[in-house]
C-alpha positions as YAML, in Angstrom:
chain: A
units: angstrom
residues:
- id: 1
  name: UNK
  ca: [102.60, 79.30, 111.89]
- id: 2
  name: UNK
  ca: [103.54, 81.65, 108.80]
- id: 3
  name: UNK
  ca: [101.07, 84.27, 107.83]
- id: 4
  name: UNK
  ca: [100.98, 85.35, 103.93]
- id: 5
  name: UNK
  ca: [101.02, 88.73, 105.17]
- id: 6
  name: UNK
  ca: [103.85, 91.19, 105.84]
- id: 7
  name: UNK
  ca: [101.76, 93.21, 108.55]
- id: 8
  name: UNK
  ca: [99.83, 90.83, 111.15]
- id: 9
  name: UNK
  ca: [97.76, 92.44, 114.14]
- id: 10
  name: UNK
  ca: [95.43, 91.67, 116.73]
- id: 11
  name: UNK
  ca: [92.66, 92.91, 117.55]
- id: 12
  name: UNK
  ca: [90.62, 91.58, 121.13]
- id: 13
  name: UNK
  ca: [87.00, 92.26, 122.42]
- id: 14
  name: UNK
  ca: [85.28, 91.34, 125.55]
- id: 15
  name: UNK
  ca: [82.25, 92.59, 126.83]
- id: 16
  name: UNK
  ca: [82.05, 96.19, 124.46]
- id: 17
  name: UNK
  ca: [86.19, 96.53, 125.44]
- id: 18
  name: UNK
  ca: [88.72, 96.50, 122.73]
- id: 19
  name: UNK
  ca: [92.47, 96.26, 122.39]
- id: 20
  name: UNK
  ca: [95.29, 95.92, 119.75]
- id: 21
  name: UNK
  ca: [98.43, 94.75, 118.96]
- id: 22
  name: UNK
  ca: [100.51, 96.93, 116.76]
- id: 23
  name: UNK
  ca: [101.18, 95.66, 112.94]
- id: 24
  name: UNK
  ca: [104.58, 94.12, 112.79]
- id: 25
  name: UNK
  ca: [106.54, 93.10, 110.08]
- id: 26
  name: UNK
  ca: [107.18, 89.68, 110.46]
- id: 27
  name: UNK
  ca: [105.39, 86.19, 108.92]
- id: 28
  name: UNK
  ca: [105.62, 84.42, 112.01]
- id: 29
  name: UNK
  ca: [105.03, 87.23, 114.85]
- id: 30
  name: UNK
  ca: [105.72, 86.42, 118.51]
- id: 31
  name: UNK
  ca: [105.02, 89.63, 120.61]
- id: 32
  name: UNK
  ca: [107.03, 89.72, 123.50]
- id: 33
  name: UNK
  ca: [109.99, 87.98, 121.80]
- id: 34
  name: UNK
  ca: [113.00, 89.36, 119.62]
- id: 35
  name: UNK
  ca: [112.31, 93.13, 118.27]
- id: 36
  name: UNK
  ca: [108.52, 92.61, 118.82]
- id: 37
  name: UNK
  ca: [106.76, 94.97, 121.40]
- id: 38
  name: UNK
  ca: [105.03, 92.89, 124.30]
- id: 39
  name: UNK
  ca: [101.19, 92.27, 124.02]
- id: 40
  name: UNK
  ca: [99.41, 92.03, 127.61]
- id: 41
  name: UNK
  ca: [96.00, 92.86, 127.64]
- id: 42
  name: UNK
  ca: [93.89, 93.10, 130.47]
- id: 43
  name: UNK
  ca: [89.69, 92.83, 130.29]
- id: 44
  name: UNK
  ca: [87.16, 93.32, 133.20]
- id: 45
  name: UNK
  ca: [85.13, 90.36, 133.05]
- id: 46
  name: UNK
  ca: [81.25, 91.44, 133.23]
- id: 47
  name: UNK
  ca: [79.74, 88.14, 131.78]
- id: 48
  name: UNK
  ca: [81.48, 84.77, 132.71]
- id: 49
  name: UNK
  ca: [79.32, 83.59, 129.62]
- id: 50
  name: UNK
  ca: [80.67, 86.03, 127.17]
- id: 51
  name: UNK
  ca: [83.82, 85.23, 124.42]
- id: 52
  name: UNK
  ca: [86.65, 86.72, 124.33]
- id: 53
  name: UNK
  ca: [87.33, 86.92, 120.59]
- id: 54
  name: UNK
  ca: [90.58, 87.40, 119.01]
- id: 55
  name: UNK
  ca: [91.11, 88.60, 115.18]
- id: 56
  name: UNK
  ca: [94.23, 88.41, 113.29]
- id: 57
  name: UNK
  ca: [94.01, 90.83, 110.25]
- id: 58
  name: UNK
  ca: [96.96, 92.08, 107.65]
- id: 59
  name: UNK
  ca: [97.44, 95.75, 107.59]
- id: 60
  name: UNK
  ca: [97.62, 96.14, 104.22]
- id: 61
  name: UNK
  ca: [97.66, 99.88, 103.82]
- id: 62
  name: UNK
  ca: [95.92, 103.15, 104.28]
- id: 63
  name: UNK
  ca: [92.26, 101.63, 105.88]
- id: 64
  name: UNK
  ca: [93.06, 98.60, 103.57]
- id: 65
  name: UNK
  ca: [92.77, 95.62, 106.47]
- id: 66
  name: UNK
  ca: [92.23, 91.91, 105.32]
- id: 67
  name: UNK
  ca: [91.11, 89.48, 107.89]
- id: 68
  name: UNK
  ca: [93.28, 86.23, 108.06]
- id: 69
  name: UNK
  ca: [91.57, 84.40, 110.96]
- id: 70
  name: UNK
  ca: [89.96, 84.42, 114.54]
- id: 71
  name: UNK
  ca: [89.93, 82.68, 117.70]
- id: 72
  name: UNK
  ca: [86.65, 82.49, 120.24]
- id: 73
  name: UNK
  ca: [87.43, 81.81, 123.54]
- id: 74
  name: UNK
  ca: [84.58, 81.28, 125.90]
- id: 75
  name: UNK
  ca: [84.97, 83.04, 128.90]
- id: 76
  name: UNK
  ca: [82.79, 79.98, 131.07]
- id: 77
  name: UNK
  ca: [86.32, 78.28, 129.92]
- id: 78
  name: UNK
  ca: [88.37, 80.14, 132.21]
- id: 79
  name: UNK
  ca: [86.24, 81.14, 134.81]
- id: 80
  name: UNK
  ca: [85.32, 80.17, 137.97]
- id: 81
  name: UNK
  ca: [82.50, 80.91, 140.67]
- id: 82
  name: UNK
  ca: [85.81, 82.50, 142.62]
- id: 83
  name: UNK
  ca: [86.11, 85.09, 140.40]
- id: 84
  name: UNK
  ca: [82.80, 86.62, 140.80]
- id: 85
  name: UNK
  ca: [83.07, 87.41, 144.51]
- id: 86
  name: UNK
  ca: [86.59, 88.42, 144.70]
- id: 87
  name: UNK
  ca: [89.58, 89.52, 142.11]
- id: 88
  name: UNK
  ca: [92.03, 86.51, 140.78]
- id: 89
  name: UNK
  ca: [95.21, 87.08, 139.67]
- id: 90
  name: UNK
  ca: [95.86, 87.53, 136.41]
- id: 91
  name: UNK
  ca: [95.52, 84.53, 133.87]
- id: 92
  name: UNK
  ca: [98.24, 84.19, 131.32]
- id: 93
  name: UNK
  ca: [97.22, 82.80, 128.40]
- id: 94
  name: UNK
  ca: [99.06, 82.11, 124.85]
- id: 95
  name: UNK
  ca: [97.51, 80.96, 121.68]
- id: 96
  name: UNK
  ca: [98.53, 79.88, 118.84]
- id: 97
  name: UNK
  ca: [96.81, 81.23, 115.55]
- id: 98
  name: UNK
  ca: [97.06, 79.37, 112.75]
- id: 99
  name: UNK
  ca: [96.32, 80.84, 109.14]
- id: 100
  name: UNK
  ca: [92.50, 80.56, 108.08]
- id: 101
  name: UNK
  ca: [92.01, 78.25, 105.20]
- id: 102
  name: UNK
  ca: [90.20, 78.87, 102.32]
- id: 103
  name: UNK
  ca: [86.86, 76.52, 102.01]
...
């Protein structure tokens, strides 16, 4: 969807660990695609019960950020009792993140 922002990021956390995207200027960002920079992330899984969370703010400025919206992903979701004992390959995932509405 289209963002009323001019500067989207990401930011991720699992388990204490933290990543980014870098702010683009775009409405309707796609990392990976077009001019964008590619976003893969990868998170050592300490907790199958954790979240992975994901945050979508605007950078609006000099330490001026404005959250739009998040996404909690439960790890137990994509987990399985094989990937405790031994390493899986990675797991691709995309999501979609739609703008947060106001209530």
């Amino acid at each position: 969807g289209h963002f009323s922002t001019a500067r989207p990021y990401f930011i991720l956390e699992l388990d204490g660990n933290e990543a980014r995207t870098p702010p683009v200027k775009s409405t309707a960002p796609i990392w990976g695609s077009g001019l964008l920079p590619k976003a893969d992330f990868a998170f050592p899984v300490y907790d199958p019960s954790s979240d992975l969370r994901l945050f979508l703010y605007d950078d609006e400025g000099l330490s001026n950020e404005r959250a739009i919206g998040r996404v909690i992903v439960p790890m137990r979701d994509l987990c399985t009792q094989a990937l405790l004992p031994r390493p899986r390959d990675p797991l691709q995932m995309r999501f979609n993140i739609l703008p947060a509405t106001r209530q």
